[in-house]
Amino acid sequence: MTHFLTKACLAAVLALASIPATVSTAAAAGPQTSFLVEAQYHRPIRGCSPMHAVRKARYFGLHRAHVTRMSPRVVVVAGRDHRGWDRMFFANVRGCPLIRR
């Protein structure tokens, strides 16, 4: 039993002695870092936003374009072109690719 207690005490002393060694190493790395904060701003990758679909539909010649339906797969934009009322179907993925008109 005395061997167990001596080994446990030795392990505790070693554990407590190693804490200041790690803190001083971490503190030494502090002044070497730059003072500028490097923030990374990036848009989350999502599907097709309604504003992007309407913008693309207007680019393709649809006037008074508005979103009529939005599902996990398809974004439907309706509006008028030179022939009358028309709808455009965009895939609900990044970039809003045109499925059909």
PDB file of C-alpha atoms in Angstrom:
ATOM      1  CA  MET A   1       0.000   0.000   0.000  1.00  0.00           C
ATOM      2  CA  THR A   2       2.868   2.359   0.717  1.00  0.00           C
ATOM      3  CA  HIS A   3       4.273   1.807  -2.783  1.00  0.00           C
ATOM      4  CA  PHE A   4       0.891   2.798  -4.269  1.00  0.00           C
ATOM      5  CA  LEU A   5       0.744   5.995  -2.189  1.00  0.00           C
ATOM      6  CA  THR A   6       4.307   6.998  -3.088  1.00  0.00           C
ATOM      7  CA  LYS A   7       3.646   6.444  -6.792  1.00  0.00           C
ATOM      8  CA  ALA A   8       0.389   8.431  -6.606  1.00  0.00           C
ATOM      9  CA  CYS A   9       2.110  11.301  -4.813  1.00  0.00           C
ATOM     10  CA  LEU A  10       4.947  11.290  -7.348  1.00  0.00           C
ATOM     11  CA  ALA A  11       2.440  11.404 -10.222  1.00  0.00           C
ATOM     12  CA  ALA A  12       0.592  14.323  -8.593  1.00  0.00           C
ATOM     13  CA  VAL A  13       3.819  16.271  -8.049  1.00  0.00           C
ATOM     14  CA  LEU A  14       4.867  15.724 -11.675  1.00  0.00           C
ATOM     15  CA  ALA A  15       1.443  16.824 -12.923  1.00  0.00           C
ATOM     16  CA  LEU A  16       1.515  19.997 -10.837  1.00  0.00           C
ATOM     17  CA  ALA A  17       5.094  20.749 -11.861  1.00  0.00           C
ATOM     18  CA  SER A  18       4.283  20.494 -15.574  1.00  0.00           C
ATOM     19  CA  ILE A  19       1.510  23.158 -15.474  1.00  0.00           C
ATOM     20  CA  PRO A  20       3.834  26.216 -15.187  1.00  0.00           C
ATOM     21  CA  ALA A  21       6.050  24.822 -17.943  1.00  0.00           C
ATOM     22  CA  THR A  22       3.171  24.770 -20.440  1.00  0.00           C
ATOM     23  CA  VAL A  23       1.930  28.233 -19.438  1.00  0.00           C
ATOM     24  CA  SER A  24       5.319  29.848 -19.959  1.00  0.00           C
ATOM     25  CA  THR A  25       5.631  28.258 -23.394  1.00  0.00           C
ATOM     26  CA  ALA A  26       2.234  29.571 -24.430  1.00  0.00           C
ATOM     27  CA  ALA A  27       3.015  33.042 -23.087  1.00  0.00           C
ATOM     28  CA  ALA A  28       6.280  33.147 -25.039  1.00  0.00           C
ATOM     29  CA  ALA A  29       4.395  32.667 -28.305  1.00  0.00           C
ATOM     30  CA  GLY A  30       2.158  35.710 -27.655  1.00  0.00           C
ATOM     31  CA  PRO A  31       4.412  38.613 -28.746  1.00  0.00           C
ATOM     32  CA  GLN A  32       5.404  36.870 -31.979  1.00  0.00           C
ATOM     33  CA  THR A  33       1.859  36.939 -33.363  1.00  0.00           C
ATOM     34  CA  SER A  34       0.712  39.845 -35.485  1.00  0.00           C
ATOM     35  CA  PHE A  35      -1.444  42.613 -34.077  1.00  0.00           C
ATOM     36  CA  LEU A  36      -3.830  42.578 -37.018  1.00  0.00           C
ATOM     37  CA  VAL A  37      -6.913  40.459 -36.639  1.00  0.00           C
ATOM     38  CA  GLU A  38      -7.387  38.289 -39.674  1.00  0.00           C
ATOM     39  CA  ALA A  39     -11.102  37.732 -40.087  1.00  0.00           C
ATOM     40  CA  GLN A  40     -12.439  35.490 -42.791  1.00  0.00           C
ATOM     41  CA  TYR A  41     -15.764  36.603 -44.163  1.00  0.00           C
ATOM     42  CA  HIS A  42     -17.316  34.191 -46.574  1.00  0.00           C
ATOM     43  CA  ARG A  43     -20.871  33.586 -47.553  1.00  0.00           C
ATOM     44  CA  PRO A  44     -22.387  30.351 -46.426  1.00  0.00           C
ATOM     45  CA  ILE A  45     -22.990  27.979 -49.274  1.00  0.00           C
ATOM     46  CA  ARG A  46     -26.719  27.682 -49.667  1.00  0.00           C
ATOM     47  CA  GLY A  47     -29.204  27.095 -52.393  1.00  0.00           C
ATOM     48  CA  CYS A  48     -30.639  29.602 -54.819  1.00  0.00           C
ATOM     49  CA  SER A  49     -31.819  32.754 -53.056  1.00  0.00           C
ATOM     50  CA  PRO A  50     -35.105  34.277 -54.269  1.00  0.00           C
ATOM     51  CA  MET A  51     -33.387  37.592 -55.023  1.00  0.00           C
ATOM     52  CA  HIS A  52     -30.790  35.851 -57.175  1.00  0.00           C
ATOM     53  CA  ALA A  53     -33.489  33.932 -59.089  1.00  0.00           C
ATOM     54  CA  VAL A  54     -35.479  37.127 -59.766  1.00  0.00           C
ATOM     55  CA  ARG A  55     -32.306  38.926 -60.864  1.00  0.00           C
ATOM     56  CA  LYS A  56     -31.479  36.118 -63.286  1.00  0.00           C
ATOM     57  CA  ALA A  57     -35.041  36.040 -64.641  1.00  0.00           C
ATOM     58  CA  ARG A  58     -34.898  39.787 -65.290  1.00  0.00           C
ATOM     59  CA  TYR A  59     -31.576  39.297 -67.068  1.00  0.00           C
ATOM     60  CA  PHE A  60     -33.233  36.679 -69.316  1.00  0.00           C
ATOM     61  CA  GLY A  61     -35.929  39.216 -70.271  1.00  0.00           C
ATOM     62  CA  LEU A  62     -38.753  38.631 -67.794  1.00  0.00           C
ATOM     63  CA  HIS A  63     -40.482  41.863 -66.711  1.00  0.00           C
ATOM     64  CA  ARG A  64     -42.284  42.216 -63.346  1.00  0.00           C
ATOM     65  CA  ALA A  65     -40.552  39.022 -62.197  1.00  0.00           C
ATOM     66  CA  HIS A  66     -41.517  37.597 -58.796  1.00  0.00           C
ATOM     67  CA  VAL A  67     -41.114  34.274 -57.005  1.00  0.00           C
ATOM     68  CA  THR A  68     -44.302  32.222 -57.128  1.00  0.00           C
ATOM     69  CA  ARG A  69     -43.100  28.986 -55.560  1.00  0.00           C
ATOM     70  CA  MET A  70     -40.042  27.791 -53.714  1.00  0.00           C
ATOM     71  CA  SER A  71     -39.350  24.180 -52.792  1.00  0.00           C
ATOM     72  CA  PRO A  72     -36.204  22.337 -51.693  1.00  0.00           C
ATOM     73  CA  ARG A  73     -35.528  21.497 -55.355  1.00  0.00           C
ATOM     74  CA  VAL A  74     -37.039  24.270 -57.491  1.00  0.00           C
ATOM     75  CA  VAL A  75     -37.513  28.061 -57.412  1.00  0.00           C
ATOM     76  CA  VAL A  76     -40.272  29.215 -59.787  1.00  0.00           C
ATOM     77  CA  VAL A  77     -40.229  32.821 -61.008  1.00  0.00           C
ATOM     78  CA  ALA A  78     -43.164  34.257 -62.968  1.00  0.00           C
ATOM     79  CA  GLY A  79     -43.372  37.436 -65.002  1.00  0.00           C
ATOM     80  CA  ARG A  80     -44.097  38.871 -68.428  1.00  0.00           C
ATOM     81  CA  ASP A  81     -42.060  38.739 -71.578  1.00  0.00           C
ATOM     82  CA  HIS A  82     -42.843  39.866 -75.115  1.00  0.00           C
ATOM     83  CA  ARG A  83     -45.308  36.953 -75.629  1.00  0.00           C
ATOM     84  CA  GLY A  84     -47.254  37.360 -72.365  1.00  0.00           C
ATOM     85  CA  TRP A  85     -47.039  35.665 -68.980  1.00  0.00           C
ATOM     86  CA  ASP A  86     -44.200  33.195 -68.601  1.00  0.00           C
ATOM     87  CA  ARG A  87     -42.537  31.140 -65.873  1.00  0.00           C
ATOM     88  CA  MET A  88     -38.929  30.161 -65.333  1.00  0.00           C
ATOM     89  CA  PHE A  89     -37.779  27.222 -63.225  1.00  0.00           C
ATOM     90  CA  PHE A  90     -34.428  27.450 -61.457  1.00  0.00           C
ATOM     91  CA  ALA A  91     -32.714  24.640 -59.539  1.00  0.00           C
ATOM     92  CA  ASN A  92     -32.436  25.393 -55.825  1.00  0.00           C
ATOM     93  CA  VAL A  93     -28.664  24.949 -55.746  1.00  0.00           C
ATOM     94  CA  ARG A  94     -25.758  27.383 -55.701  1.00  0.00           C
ATOM     95  CA  GLY A  95     -25.706  29.539 -58.832  1.00  0.00           C
ATOM     96  CA  CYS A  96     -29.429  29.084 -59.682  1.00  0.00           C
ATOM     97  CA  PRO A  97     -29.070  27.145 -62.960  1.00  0.00           C
ATOM     98  CA  LEU A  98     -32.062  27.423 -65.296  1.00  0.00           C
ATOM     99  CA  ILE A  99     -34.003  24.161 -65.585  1.00  0.00           C
ATOM    100  CA  ARG A 100     -36.683  25.166 -68.053  1.00  0.00           C
ATOM    101  CA  ARG A 101     -38.590  28.153 -69.297  1.00  0.00           C
TER     102      ARG A 101
END
